PDB file of C-alpha atoms in Angstrom:
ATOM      1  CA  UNK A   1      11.142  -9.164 -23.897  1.00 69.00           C
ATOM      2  CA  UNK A   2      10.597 -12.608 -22.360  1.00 77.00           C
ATOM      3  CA  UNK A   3       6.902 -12.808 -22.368  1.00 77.00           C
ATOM      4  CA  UNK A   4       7.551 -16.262 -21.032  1.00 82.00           C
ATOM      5  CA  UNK A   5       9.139 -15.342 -18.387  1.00 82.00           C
ATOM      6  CA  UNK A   6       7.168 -12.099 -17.759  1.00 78.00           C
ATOM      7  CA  UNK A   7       3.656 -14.248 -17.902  1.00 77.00           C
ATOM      8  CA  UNK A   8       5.275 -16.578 -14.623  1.00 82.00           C
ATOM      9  CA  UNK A   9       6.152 -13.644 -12.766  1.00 81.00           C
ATOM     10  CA  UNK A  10       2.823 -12.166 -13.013  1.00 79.00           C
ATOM     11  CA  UNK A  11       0.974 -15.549 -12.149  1.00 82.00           C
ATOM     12  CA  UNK A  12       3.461 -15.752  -9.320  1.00 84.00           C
ATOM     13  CA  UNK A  13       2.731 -12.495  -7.892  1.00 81.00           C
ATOM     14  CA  UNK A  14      -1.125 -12.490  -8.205  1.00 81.00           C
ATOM     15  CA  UNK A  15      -0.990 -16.129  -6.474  1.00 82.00           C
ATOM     16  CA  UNK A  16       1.121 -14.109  -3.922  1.00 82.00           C
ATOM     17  CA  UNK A  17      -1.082 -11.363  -3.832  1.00 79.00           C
ATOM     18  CA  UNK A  18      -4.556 -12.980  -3.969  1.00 82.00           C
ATOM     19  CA  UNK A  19      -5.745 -11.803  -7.125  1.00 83.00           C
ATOM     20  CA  UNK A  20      -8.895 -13.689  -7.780  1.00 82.00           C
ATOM     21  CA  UNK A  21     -10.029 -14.803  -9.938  1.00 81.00           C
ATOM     22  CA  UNK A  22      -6.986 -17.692 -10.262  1.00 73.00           C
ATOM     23  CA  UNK A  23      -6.508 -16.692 -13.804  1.00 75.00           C
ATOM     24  CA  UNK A  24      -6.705 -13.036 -12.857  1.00 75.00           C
ATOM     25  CA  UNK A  25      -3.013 -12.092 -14.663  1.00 74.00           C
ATOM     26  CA  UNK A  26      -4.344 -13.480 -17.920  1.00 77.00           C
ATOM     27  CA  UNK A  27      -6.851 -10.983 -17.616  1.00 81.00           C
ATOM     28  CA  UNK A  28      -7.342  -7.005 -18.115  1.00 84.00           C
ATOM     29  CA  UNK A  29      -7.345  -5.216 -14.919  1.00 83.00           C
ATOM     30  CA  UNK A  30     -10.648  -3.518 -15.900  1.00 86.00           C
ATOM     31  CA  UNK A  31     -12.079  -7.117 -15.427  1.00 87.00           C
ATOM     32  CA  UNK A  32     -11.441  -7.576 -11.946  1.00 86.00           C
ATOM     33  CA  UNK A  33     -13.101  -6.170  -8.682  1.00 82.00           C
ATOM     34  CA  UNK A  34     -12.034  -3.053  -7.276  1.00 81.00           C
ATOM     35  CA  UNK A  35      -9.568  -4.752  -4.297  1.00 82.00           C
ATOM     36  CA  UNK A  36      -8.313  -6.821  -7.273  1.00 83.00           C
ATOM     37  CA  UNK A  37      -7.600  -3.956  -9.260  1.00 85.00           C
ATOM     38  CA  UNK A  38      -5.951  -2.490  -6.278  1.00 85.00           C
ATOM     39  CA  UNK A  39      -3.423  -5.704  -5.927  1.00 84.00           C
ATOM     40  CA  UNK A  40      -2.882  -6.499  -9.300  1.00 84.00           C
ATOM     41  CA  UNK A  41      -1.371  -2.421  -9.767  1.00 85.00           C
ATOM     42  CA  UNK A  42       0.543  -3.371  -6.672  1.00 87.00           C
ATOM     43  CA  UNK A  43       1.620  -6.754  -8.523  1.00 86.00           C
ATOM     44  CA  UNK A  44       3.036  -4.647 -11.300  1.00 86.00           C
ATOM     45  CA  UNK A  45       4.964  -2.533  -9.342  1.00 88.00           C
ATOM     46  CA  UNK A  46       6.507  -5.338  -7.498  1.00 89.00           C
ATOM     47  CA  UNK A  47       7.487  -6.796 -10.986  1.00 87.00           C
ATOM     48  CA  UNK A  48       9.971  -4.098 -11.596  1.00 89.00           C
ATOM     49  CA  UNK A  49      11.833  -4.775  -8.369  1.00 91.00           C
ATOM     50  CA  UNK A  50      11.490  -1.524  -6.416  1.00 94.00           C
ATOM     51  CA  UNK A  51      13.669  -0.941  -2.790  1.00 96.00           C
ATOM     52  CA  UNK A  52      10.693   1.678  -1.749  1.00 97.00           C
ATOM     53  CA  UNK A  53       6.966   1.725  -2.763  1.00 95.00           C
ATOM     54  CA  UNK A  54       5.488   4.650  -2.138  1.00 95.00           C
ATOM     55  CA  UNK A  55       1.346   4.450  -2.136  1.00 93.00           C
ATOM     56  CA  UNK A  56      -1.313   7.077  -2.404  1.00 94.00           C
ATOM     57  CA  UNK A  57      -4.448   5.891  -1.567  1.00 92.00           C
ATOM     58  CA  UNK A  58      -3.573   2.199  -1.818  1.00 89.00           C
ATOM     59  CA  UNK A  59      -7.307   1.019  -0.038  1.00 88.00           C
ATOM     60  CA  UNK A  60      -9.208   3.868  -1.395  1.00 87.00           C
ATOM     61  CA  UNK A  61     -12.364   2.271  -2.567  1.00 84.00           C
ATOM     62  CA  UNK A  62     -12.263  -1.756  -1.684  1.00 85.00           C
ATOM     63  CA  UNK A  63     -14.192  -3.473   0.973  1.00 87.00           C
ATOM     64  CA  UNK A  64     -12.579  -4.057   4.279  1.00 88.00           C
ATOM     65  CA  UNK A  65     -12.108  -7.525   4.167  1.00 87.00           C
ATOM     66  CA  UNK A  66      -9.695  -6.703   1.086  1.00 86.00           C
ATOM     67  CA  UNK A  67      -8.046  -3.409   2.613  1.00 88.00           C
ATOM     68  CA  UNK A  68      -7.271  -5.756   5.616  1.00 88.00           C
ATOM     69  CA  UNK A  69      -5.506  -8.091   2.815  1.00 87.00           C
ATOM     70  CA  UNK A  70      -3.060  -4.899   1.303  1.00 88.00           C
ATOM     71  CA  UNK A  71      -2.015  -3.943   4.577  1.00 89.00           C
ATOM     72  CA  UNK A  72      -0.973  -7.801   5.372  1.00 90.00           C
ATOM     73  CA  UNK A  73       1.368  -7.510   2.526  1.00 89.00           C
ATOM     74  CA  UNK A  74       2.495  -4.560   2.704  1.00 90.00           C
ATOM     75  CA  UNK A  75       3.389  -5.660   6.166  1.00 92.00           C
ATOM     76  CA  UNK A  76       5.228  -8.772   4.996  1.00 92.00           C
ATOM     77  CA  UNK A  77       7.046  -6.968   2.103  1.00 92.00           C
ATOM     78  CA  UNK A  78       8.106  -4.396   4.537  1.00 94.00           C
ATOM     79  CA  UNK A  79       9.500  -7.021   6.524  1.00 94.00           C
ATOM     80  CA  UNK A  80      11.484  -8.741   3.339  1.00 94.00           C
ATOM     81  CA  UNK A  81      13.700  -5.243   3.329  1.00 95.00           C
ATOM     82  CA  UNK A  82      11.442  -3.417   0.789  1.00 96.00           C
ATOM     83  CA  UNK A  83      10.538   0.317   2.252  1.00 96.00           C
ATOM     84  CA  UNK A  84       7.213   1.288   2.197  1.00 95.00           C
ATOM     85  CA  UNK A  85       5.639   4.745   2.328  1.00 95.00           C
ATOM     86  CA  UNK A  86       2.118   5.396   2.765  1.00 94.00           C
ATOM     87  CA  UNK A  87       0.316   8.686   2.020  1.00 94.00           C
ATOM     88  CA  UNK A  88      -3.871   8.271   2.873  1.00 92.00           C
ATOM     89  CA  UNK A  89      -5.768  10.280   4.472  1.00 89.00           C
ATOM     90  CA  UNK A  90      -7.508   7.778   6.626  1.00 91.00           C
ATOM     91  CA  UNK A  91      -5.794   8.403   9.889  1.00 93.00           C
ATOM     92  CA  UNK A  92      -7.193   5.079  11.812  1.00 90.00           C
ATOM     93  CA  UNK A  93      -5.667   3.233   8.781  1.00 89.00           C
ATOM     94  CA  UNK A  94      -2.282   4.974   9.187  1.00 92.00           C
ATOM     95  CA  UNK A  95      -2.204   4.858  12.917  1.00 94.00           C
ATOM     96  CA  UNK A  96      -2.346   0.928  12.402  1.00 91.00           C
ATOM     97  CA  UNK A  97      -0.331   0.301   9.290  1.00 91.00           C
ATOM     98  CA  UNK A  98       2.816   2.279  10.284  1.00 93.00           C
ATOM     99  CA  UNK A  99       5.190   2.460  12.028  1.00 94.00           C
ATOM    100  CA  UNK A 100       6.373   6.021  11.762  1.00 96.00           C
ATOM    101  CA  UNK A 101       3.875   8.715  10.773  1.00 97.00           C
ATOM    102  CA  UNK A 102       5.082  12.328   9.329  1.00 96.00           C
ATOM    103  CA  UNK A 103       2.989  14.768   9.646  1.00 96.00           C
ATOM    104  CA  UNK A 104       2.496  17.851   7.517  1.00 94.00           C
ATOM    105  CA  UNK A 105       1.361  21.164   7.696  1.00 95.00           C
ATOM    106  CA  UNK A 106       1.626  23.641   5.143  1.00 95.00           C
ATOM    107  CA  UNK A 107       3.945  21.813   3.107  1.00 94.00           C
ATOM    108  CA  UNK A 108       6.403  21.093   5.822  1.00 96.00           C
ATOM    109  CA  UNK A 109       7.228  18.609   8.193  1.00 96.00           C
ATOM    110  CA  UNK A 110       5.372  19.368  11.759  1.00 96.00           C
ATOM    111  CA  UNK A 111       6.336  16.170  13.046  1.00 97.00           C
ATOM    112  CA  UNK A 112       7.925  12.639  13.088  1.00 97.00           C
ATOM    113  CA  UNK A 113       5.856  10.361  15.160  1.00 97.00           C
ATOM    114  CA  UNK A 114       5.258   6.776  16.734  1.00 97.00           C
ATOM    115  CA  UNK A 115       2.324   5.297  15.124  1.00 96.00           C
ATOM    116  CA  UNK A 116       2.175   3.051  17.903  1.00 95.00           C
ATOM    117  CA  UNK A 117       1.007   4.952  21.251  1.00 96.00           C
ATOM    118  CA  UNK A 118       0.127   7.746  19.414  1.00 96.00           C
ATOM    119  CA  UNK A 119      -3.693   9.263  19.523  1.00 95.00           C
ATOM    120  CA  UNK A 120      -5.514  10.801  16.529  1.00 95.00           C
ATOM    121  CA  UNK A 121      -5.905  14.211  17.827  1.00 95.00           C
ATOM    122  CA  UNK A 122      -2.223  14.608  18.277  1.00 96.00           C
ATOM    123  CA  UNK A 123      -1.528  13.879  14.736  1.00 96.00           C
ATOM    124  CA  UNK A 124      -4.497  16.362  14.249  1.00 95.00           C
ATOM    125  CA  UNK A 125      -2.928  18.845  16.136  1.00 96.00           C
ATOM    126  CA  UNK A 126       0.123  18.831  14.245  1.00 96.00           C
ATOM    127  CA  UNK A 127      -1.329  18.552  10.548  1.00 94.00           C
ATOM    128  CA  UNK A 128      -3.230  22.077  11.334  1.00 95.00           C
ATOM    129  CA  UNK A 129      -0.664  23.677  13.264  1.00 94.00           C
ATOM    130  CA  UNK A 130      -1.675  23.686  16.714  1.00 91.00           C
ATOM    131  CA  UNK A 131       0.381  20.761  18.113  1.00 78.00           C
ATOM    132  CA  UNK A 132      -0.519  20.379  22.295  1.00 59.00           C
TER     133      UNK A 132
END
């Protein structure tokens, strides 16, 4: 293992990312704020060079100021070709991250979706099976 190597990709990334403090790769997670926490897991996952990133959750718990900061990057890393699917149950926060929303209900899928244009209750609708 180049630890080297390995060490200036993870200072790279948490520059990229904003994981504060500066010195936060030299650092265990457990040290770090909850957003932190959240990026520098993202960070690590980047590292291994993934074409899709699938997130559960990825804003459960930090402050809005930071959950602003995820979706930015998600955003930009969805832009540089990587795919990026997002399961959370905060339906404001999907409506304005993504672009395509699937909806399920009972396992299967009730619908494919705009997330742009598209209102909460008809997302609703179809997630407990009584799509208008």
């Amino acid at each position: 293992m180049d630890t080297a190597r390995r060490g200036a990709d993870a200072e790279r990334l948490s520059a990229r990312l904003d994981v504060r403090p500066a010195h936060a790769a030299r650092l265990p997670v457990q040290a770090l704020s909850g957003g932190n926490q959240q990026k520098a897991v993202l960070a690590k996952w980047l590292l291994t060079g993934p074409r899709v990133l699938l997130l559960d959750e990825p804003t459960r718990g930090v402050d809005a100021a930071t959950r602003a900061e995820i979706y930015r990057m998600l955003d930009d890393l969805a832009h540089e070709g990587l795919a990026v699917l997002l399961i959370s149950s905060d339906l404001g926060e999907v409506l304005g991250a993504c672009d395509r929303v699937l909806v399920l209900h009972e396992g299967r899928l009730a619908a494919e979706l705009p997330a742009e244009g598209t209102a909460h209750d008809t997302v609703l609708g179809h997630a407990i099976g009584h799509a208008a």
